[in-house]
GROMACS .gro file of C-alpha atoms in nm:
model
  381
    1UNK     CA    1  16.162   6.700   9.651
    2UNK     CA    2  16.329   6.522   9.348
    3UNK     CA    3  16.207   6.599   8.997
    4UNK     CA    4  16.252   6.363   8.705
    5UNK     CA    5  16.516   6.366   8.489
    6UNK     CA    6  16.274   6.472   8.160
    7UNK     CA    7  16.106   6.743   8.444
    8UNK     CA    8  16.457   6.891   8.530
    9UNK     CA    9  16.583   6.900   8.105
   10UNK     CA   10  16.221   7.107   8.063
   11UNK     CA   11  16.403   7.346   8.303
   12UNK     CA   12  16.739   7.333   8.190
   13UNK     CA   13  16.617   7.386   7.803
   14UNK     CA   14  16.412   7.701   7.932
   15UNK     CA   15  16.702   7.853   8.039
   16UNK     CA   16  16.923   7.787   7.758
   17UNK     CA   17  17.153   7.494   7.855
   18UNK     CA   18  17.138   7.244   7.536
   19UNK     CA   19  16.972   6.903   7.571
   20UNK     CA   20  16.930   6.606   7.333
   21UNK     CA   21  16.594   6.574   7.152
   22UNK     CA   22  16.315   6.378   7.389
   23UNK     CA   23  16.021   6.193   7.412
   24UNK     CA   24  15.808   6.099   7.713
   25UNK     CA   25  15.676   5.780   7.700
   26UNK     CA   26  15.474   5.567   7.914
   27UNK     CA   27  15.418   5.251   7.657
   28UNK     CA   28  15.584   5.041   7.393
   29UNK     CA   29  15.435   5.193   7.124
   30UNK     CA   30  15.521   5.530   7.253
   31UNK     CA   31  15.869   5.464   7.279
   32UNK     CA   32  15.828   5.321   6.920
   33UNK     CA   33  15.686   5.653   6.808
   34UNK     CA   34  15.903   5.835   6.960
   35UNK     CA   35  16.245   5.658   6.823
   36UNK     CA   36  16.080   5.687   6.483
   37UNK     CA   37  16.082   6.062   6.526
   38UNK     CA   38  16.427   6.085   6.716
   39UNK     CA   39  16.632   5.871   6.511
   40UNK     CA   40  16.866   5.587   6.574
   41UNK     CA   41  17.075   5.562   6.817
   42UNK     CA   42  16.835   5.666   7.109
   43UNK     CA   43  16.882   5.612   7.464
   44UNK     CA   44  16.604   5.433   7.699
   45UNK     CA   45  16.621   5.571   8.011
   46UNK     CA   46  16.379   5.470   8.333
   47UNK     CA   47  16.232   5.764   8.535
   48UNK     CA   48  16.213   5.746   8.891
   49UNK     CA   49  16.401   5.838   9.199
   50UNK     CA   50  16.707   5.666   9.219
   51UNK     CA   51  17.072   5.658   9.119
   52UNK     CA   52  17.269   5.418   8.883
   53UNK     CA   53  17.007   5.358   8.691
   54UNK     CA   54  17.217   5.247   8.392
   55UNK     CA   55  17.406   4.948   8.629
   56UNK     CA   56  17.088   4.845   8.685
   57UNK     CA   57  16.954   4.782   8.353
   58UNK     CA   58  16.742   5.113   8.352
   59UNK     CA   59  16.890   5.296   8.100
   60UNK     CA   60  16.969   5.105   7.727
   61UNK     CA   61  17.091   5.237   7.430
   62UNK     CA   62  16.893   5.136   7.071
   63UNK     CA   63  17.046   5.095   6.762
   64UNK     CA   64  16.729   4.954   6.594
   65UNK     CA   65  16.389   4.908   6.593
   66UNK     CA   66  16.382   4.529   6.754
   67UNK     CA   67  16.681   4.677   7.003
   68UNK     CA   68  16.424   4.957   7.089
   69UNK     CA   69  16.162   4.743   7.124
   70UNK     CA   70  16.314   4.493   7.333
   71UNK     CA   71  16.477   4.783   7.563
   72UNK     CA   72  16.088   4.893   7.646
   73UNK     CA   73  15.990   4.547   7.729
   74UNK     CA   74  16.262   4.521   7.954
   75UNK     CA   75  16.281   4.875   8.131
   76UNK     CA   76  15.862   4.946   8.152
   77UNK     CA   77  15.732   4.791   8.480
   78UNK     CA   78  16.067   4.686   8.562
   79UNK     CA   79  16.144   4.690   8.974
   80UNK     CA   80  16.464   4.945   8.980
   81UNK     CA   81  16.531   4.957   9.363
   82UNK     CA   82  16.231   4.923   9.487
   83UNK     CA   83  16.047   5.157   9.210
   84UNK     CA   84  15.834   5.045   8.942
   85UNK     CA   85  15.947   5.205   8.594
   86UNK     CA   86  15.584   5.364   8.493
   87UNK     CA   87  15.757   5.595   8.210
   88UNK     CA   88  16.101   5.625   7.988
   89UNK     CA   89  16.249   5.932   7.825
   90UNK     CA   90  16.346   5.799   7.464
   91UNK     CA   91  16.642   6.053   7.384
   92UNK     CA   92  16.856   6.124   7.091
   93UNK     CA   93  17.189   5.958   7.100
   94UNK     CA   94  17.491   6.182   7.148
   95UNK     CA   95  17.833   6.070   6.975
   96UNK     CA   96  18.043   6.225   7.211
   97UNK     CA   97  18.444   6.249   7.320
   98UNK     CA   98  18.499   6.302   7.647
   99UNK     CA   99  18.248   6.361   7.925
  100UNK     CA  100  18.258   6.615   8.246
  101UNK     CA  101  18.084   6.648   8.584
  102UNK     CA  102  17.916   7.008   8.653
  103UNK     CA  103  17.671   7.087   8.954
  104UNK     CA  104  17.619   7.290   9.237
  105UNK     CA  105  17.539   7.188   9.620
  106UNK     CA  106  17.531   7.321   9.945
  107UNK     CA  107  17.867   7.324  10.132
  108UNK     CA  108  17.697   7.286  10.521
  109UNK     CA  109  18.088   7.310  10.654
  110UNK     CA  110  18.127   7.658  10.472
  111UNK     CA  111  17.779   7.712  10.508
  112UNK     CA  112  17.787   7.867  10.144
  113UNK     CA  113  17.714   7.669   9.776
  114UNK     CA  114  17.936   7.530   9.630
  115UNK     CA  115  18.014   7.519   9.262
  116UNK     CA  116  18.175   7.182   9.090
  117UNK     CA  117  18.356   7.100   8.763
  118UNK     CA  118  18.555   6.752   8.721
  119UNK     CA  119  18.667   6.589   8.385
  120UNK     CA  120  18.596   6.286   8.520
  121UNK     CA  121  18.226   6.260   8.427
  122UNK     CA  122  17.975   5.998   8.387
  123UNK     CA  123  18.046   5.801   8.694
  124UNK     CA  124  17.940   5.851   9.042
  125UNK     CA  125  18.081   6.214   9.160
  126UNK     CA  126  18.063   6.032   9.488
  127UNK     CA  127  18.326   5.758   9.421
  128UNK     CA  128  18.539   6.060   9.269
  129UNK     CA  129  18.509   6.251   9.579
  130UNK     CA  130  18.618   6.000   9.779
  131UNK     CA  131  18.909   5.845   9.550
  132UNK     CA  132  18.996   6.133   9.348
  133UNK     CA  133  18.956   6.457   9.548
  134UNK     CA  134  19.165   6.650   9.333
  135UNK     CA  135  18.999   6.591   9.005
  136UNK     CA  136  18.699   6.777   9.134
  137UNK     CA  137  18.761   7.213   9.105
  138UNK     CA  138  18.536   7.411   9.380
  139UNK     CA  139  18.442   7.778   9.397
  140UNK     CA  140  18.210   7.855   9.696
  141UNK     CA  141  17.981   8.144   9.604
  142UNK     CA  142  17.884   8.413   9.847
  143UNK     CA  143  17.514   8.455   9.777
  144UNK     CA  144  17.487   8.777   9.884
  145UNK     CA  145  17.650   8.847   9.531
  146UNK     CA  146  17.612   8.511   9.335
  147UNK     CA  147  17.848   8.338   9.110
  148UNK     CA  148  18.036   8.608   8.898
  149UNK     CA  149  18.178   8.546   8.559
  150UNK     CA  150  18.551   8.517   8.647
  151UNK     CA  151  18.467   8.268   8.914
  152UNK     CA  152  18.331   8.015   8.657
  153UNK     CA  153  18.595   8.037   8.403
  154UNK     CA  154  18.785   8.009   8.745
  155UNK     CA  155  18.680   7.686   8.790
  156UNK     CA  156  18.683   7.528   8.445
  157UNK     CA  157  19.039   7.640   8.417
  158UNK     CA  158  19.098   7.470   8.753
  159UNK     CA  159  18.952   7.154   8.667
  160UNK     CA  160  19.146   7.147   8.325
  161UNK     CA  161  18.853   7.199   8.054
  162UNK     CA  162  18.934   7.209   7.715
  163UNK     CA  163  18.995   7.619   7.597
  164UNK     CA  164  18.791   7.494   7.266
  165UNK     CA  165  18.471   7.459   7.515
  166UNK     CA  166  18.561   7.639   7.842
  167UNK     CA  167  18.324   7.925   7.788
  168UNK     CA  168  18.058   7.688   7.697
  169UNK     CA  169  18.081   7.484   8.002
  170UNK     CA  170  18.142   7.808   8.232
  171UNK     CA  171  17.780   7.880   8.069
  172UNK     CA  172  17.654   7.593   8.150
  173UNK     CA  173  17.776   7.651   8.528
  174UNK     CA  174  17.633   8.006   8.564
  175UNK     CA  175  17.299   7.902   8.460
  176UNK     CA  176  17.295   7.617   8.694
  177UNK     CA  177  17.401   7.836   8.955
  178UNK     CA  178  17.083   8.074   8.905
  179UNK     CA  179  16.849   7.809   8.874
  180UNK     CA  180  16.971   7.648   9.211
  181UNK     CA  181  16.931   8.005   9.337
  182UNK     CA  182  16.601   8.113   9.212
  183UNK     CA  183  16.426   7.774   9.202
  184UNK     CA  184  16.533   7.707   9.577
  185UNK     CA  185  16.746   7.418   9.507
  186UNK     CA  186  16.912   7.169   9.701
  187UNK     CA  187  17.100   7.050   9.473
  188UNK     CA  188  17.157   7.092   9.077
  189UNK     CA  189  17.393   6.848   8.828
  190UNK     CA  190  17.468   6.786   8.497
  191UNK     CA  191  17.652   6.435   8.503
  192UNK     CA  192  17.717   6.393   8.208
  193UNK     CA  193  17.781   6.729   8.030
  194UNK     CA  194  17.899   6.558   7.699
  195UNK     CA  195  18.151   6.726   7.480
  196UNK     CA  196  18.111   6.613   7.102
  197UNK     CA  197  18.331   6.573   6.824
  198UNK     CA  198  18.244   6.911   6.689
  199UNK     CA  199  18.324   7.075   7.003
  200UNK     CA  200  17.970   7.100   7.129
  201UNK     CA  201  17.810   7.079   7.512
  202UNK     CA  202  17.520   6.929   7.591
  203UNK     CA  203  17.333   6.801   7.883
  204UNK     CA  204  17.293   6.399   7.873
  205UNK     CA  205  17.166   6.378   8.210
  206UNK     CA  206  17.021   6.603   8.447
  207UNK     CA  207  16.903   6.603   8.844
  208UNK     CA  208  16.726   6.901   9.020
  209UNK     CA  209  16.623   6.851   9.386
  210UNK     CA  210  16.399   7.149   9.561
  211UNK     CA  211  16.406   7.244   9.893
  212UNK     CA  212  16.069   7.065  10.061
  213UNK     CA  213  16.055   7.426  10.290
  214UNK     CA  214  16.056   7.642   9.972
  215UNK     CA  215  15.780   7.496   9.767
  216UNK     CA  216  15.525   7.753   9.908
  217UNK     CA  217  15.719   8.009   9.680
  218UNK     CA  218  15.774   7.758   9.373
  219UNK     CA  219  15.396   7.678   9.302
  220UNK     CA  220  15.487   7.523   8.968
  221UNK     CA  221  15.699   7.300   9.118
  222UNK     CA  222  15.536   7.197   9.376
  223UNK     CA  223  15.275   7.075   9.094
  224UNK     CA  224  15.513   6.881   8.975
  225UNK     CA  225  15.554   6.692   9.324
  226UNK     CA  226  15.221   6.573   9.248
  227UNK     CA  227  15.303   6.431   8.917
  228UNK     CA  228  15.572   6.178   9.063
  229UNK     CA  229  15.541   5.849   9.181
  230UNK     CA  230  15.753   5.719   9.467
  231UNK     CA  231  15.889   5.394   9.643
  232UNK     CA  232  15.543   5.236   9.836
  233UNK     CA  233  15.709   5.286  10.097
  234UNK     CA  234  15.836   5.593  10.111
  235UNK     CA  235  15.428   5.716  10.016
  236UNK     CA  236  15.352   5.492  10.377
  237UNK     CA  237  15.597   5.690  10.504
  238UNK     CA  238  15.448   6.026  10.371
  239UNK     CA  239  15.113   5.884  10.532
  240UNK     CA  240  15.238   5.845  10.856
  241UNK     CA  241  15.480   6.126  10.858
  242UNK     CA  242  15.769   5.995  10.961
  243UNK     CA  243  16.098   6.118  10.874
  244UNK     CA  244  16.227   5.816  10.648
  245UNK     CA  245  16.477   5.693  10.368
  246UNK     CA  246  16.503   5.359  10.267
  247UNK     CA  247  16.857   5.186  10.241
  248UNK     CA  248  17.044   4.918  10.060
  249UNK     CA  249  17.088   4.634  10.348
  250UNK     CA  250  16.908   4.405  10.573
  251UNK     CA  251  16.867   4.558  10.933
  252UNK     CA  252  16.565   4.780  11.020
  253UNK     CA  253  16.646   5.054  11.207
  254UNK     CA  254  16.388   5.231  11.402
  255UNK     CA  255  16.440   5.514  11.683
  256UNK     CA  256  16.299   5.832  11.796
  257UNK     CA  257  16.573   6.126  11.707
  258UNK     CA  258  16.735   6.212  11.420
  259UNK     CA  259  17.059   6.171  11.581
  260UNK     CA  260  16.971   5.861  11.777
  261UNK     CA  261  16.866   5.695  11.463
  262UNK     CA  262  17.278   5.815  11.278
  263UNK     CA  263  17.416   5.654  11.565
  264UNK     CA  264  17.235   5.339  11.540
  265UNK     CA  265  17.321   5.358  11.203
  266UNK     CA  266  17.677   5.385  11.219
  267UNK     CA  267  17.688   5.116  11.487
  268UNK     CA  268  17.505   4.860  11.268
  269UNK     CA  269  17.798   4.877  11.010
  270UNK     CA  270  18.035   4.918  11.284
  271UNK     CA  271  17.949   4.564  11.375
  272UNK     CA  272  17.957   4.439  11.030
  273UNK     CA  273  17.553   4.503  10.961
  274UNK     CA  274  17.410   4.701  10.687
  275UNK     CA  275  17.146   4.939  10.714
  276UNK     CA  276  16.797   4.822  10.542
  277UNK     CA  277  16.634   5.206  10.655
  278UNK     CA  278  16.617   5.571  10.844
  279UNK     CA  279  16.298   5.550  11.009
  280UNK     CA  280  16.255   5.869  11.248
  281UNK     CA  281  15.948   5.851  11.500
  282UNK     CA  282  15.990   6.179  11.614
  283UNK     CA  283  15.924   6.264  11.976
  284UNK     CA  284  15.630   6.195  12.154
  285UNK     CA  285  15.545   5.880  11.956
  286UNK     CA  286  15.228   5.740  12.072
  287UNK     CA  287  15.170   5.326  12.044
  288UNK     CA  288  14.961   5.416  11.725
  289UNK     CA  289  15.266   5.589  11.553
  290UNK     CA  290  15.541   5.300  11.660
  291UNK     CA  291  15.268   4.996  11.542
  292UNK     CA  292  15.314   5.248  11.213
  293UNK     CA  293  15.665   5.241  11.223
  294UNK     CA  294  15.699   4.829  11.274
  295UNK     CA  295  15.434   4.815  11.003
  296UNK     CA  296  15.663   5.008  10.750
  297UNK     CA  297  15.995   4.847  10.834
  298UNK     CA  298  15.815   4.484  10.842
  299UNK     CA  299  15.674   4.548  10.472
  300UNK     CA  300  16.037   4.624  10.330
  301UNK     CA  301  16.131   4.279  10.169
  302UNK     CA  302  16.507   4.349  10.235
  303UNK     CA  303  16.476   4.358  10.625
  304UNK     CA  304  16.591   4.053  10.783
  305UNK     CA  305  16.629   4.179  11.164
  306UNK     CA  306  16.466   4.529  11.353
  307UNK     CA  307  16.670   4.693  11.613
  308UNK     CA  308  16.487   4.917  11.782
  309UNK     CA  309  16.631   5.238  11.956
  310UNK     CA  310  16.447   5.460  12.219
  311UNK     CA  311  16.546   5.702  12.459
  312UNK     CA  312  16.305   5.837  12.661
  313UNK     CA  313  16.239   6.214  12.645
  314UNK     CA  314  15.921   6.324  12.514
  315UNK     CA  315  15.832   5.976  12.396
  316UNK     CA  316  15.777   5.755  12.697
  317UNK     CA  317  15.884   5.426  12.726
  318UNK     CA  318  15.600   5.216  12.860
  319UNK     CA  319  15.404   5.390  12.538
  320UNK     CA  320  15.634   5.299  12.287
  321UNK     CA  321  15.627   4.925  12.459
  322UNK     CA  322  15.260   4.913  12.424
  323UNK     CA  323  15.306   5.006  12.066
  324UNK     CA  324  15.565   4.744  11.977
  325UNK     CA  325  15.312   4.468  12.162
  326UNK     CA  326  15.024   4.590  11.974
  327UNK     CA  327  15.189   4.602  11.679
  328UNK     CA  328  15.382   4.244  11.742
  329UNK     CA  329  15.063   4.084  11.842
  330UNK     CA  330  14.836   4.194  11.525
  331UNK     CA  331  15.062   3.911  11.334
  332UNK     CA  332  14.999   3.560  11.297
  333UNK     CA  333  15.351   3.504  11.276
  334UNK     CA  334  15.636   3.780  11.367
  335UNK     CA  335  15.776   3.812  11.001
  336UNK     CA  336  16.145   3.969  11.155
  337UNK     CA  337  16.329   3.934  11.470
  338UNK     CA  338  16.307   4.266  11.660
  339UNK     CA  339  16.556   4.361  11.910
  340UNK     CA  340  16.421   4.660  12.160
  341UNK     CA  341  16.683   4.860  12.369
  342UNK     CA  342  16.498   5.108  12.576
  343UNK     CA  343  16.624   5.404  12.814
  344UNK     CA  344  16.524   5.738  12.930
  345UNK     CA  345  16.142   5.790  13.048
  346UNK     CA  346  15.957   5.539  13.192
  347UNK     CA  347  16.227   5.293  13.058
  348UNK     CA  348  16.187   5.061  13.351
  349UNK     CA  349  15.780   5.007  13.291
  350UNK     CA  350  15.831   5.028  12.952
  351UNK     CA  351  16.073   4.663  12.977
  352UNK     CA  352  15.839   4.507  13.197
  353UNK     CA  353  15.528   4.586  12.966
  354UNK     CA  354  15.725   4.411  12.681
  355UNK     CA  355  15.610   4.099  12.508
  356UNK     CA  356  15.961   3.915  12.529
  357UNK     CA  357  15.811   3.633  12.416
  358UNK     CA  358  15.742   3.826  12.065
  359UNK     CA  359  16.097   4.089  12.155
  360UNK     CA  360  16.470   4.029  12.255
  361UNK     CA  361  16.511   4.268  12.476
  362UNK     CA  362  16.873   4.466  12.545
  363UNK     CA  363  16.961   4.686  12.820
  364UNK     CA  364  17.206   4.891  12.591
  365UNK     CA  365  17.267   4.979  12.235
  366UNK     CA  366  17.555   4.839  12.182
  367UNK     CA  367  17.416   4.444  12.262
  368UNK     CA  368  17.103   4.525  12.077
  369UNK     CA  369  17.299   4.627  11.733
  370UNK     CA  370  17.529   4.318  11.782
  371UNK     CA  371  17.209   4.099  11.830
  372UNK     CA  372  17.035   4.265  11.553
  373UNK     CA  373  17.314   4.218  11.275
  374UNK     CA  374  17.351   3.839  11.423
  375UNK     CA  375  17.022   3.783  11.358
  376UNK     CA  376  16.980   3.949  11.029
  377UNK     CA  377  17.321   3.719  10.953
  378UNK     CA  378  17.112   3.393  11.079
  379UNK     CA  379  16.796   3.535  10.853
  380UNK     CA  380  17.066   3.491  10.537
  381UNK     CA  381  17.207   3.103  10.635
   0.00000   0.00000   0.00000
């Protein structure tokens, strides 16, 4: 579960890590109201779900009133990856000098947390990761005993932070650590943590993600759950309850297995494709829950080509062919190509019960990825 940026500052505040003055608003004249109370500059900033919001126009900085106003027409019922901007946190500018990354995570190869400073802040931690290794300083915390003082001045002095704010930001890093402890999260970042001129911290940003298995025990967040919106299709996905997470390219990817559907995943930009979705059908998927599945991937405007992947275990092949004919058939007009590879259970019935009039059908992944991307490349021509 994600919270909002304005959701996870409420938290942060509570517990003592500085924020700039905010207002939530969910209209023009809101966010008029509430730069005339903040002050000039204030930053606009779109909240839902996603990340690089400012690259994407979501987040605008006002030095006016017409600059304010125009930056609420423009962000308020915008489409920001797929979500419609429905409210804006109007924020007090921050004049600040330098900027620095600090969060905690959960280090699965360690199998502990993992606690993260880097002076390279305000830009994706993940590009950093990846280019820049070194500029990030980690301390893995044993939570038997959680993160002790001397482990996050540790880190700060690893990552190089400024002695004039060390012990600020090491504060900033312990309390982060015992909210992602006691609030059961996932994941916890500050990116930016914005030093000022005057030698001050403060949080310009904020993300908090909960564990989904841990909500029973965090009753007021799980209210909060309630209170956000998310992409359609991700709620069609929470309808049908299927394990999904919508992607940047133009293949559908469909397939019954976690680790059926990474595979087909990796082999779709292995042969120069880009994954449009993870869509998860689980085992035992009746022809109900696949006509679901080819429903949700079919209503994602970005999917050019469906590959569908299905080995037969649990779920049986001539039902999941019966689903993708139903499904198929309910349309006028198939809106996507859709490649089926099918194996396992009932494989063999499940090929002859196929449409392939409405399906290209592909004895094994491999050709049905290849087809897939070439017809998602044909979609684009």
């Amino acid at each position: 579960m994600k919270l909002h940026e304005y959701q996870a500052k409420d938290i942060f505040a509570d517990a003592g890590i500085p924020v700039p003055d905010s207002r939530l608003a969910s209209s023009v004249d809101e966010v008029m109201a509430a730069v005339e109370e903040i002050g000039y500059p204030a930053a606009i900033k779109a909240q839902v779900h996603v990340g690089g919001r400012g690259k994407a126009g979501g987040i605008k900085i006002a030095t006016s009133e017409e600059e304010a106003r125009e930056a609420a027409d423009s962000i308020l019922g915008m489409d920001l990856k797929g979500y419609t901007v429905e409210q804006v946190l109007v924020e007090a500018g921050v004049d600040f000098k330098n900027e620095l990354y600090v969060g905690v995570t959960m280090d699965r190869a360690e199998g502990k947390p993992v606690a993260m400073i880097s002076t390279e802040g305000g830009v994706d931690i993940e590009e950093v990761a990846a280019e820049t290794p070194d500029a990030i300083a980690r301390e893995h915390i044993d939570p038997a005993f959680g993160m002790h003082p001397y482990q996050a001045r540790k880190v700060c002095y690893e990552a190089g932070i400024p002695k004039e704010v060390a012990l600020d930001v090491a504060s900033i890093l312990t309390t982060l650590y015992e909210l992602y402890e006691s609030k059961d999260a996932s994941e916890i970042e500050v990116n930016p943590v914005m030093i000022t001129e005057d030698d001050e911290v403060v949080a310009a940003d904020a993300v908090m993600n909960i564990d989904d298995d841990a909500l029973f025990r965090q009753p007021d967040l799980a209210e909060m759950e309630e209170e956000t919106y998310e992409d359609d299709l991700e709620r069609k996905a929470g309808e049908y309850g299927f394990d999904y997470v919508r992607l940047s390219g133009n293949v559908g990817i469909i397939g019954n297995g976690a680790g059926l559907v990474m595979t087909t995943l990796d082999l779709v930009d292995h042969y120069g494709g880009t994954p449009a979705n993870f869509l998860d059908i689980g085992g035992g998927a009746k022809a109900e829950r696949v006509t679901n599945a080819l429903d949700m991937v079919f209503s994602d405007e970005n999917v050019d080509a469906v590959v569908f992947n299905i080995f037969g275990g649990i779920t049986r092949g001539d039902e999941v062919a019966k689903g993708i004919n139903e499904a198929l058939e309910s349309f006028d007009e198939i809106p996507k190509k859709v490649v089926v590879r099918l194996a396992g259970t009932n494989a063999e019935e499940g090929m002859e019960i196929l449409n392939t009039d409405l399906v290209e059908v592909e004895e094994t992944l491999e050709d049905a990825v290849q087809q897939a991307v070439k017809n998602a490349e044909e979609a684009n021509e």
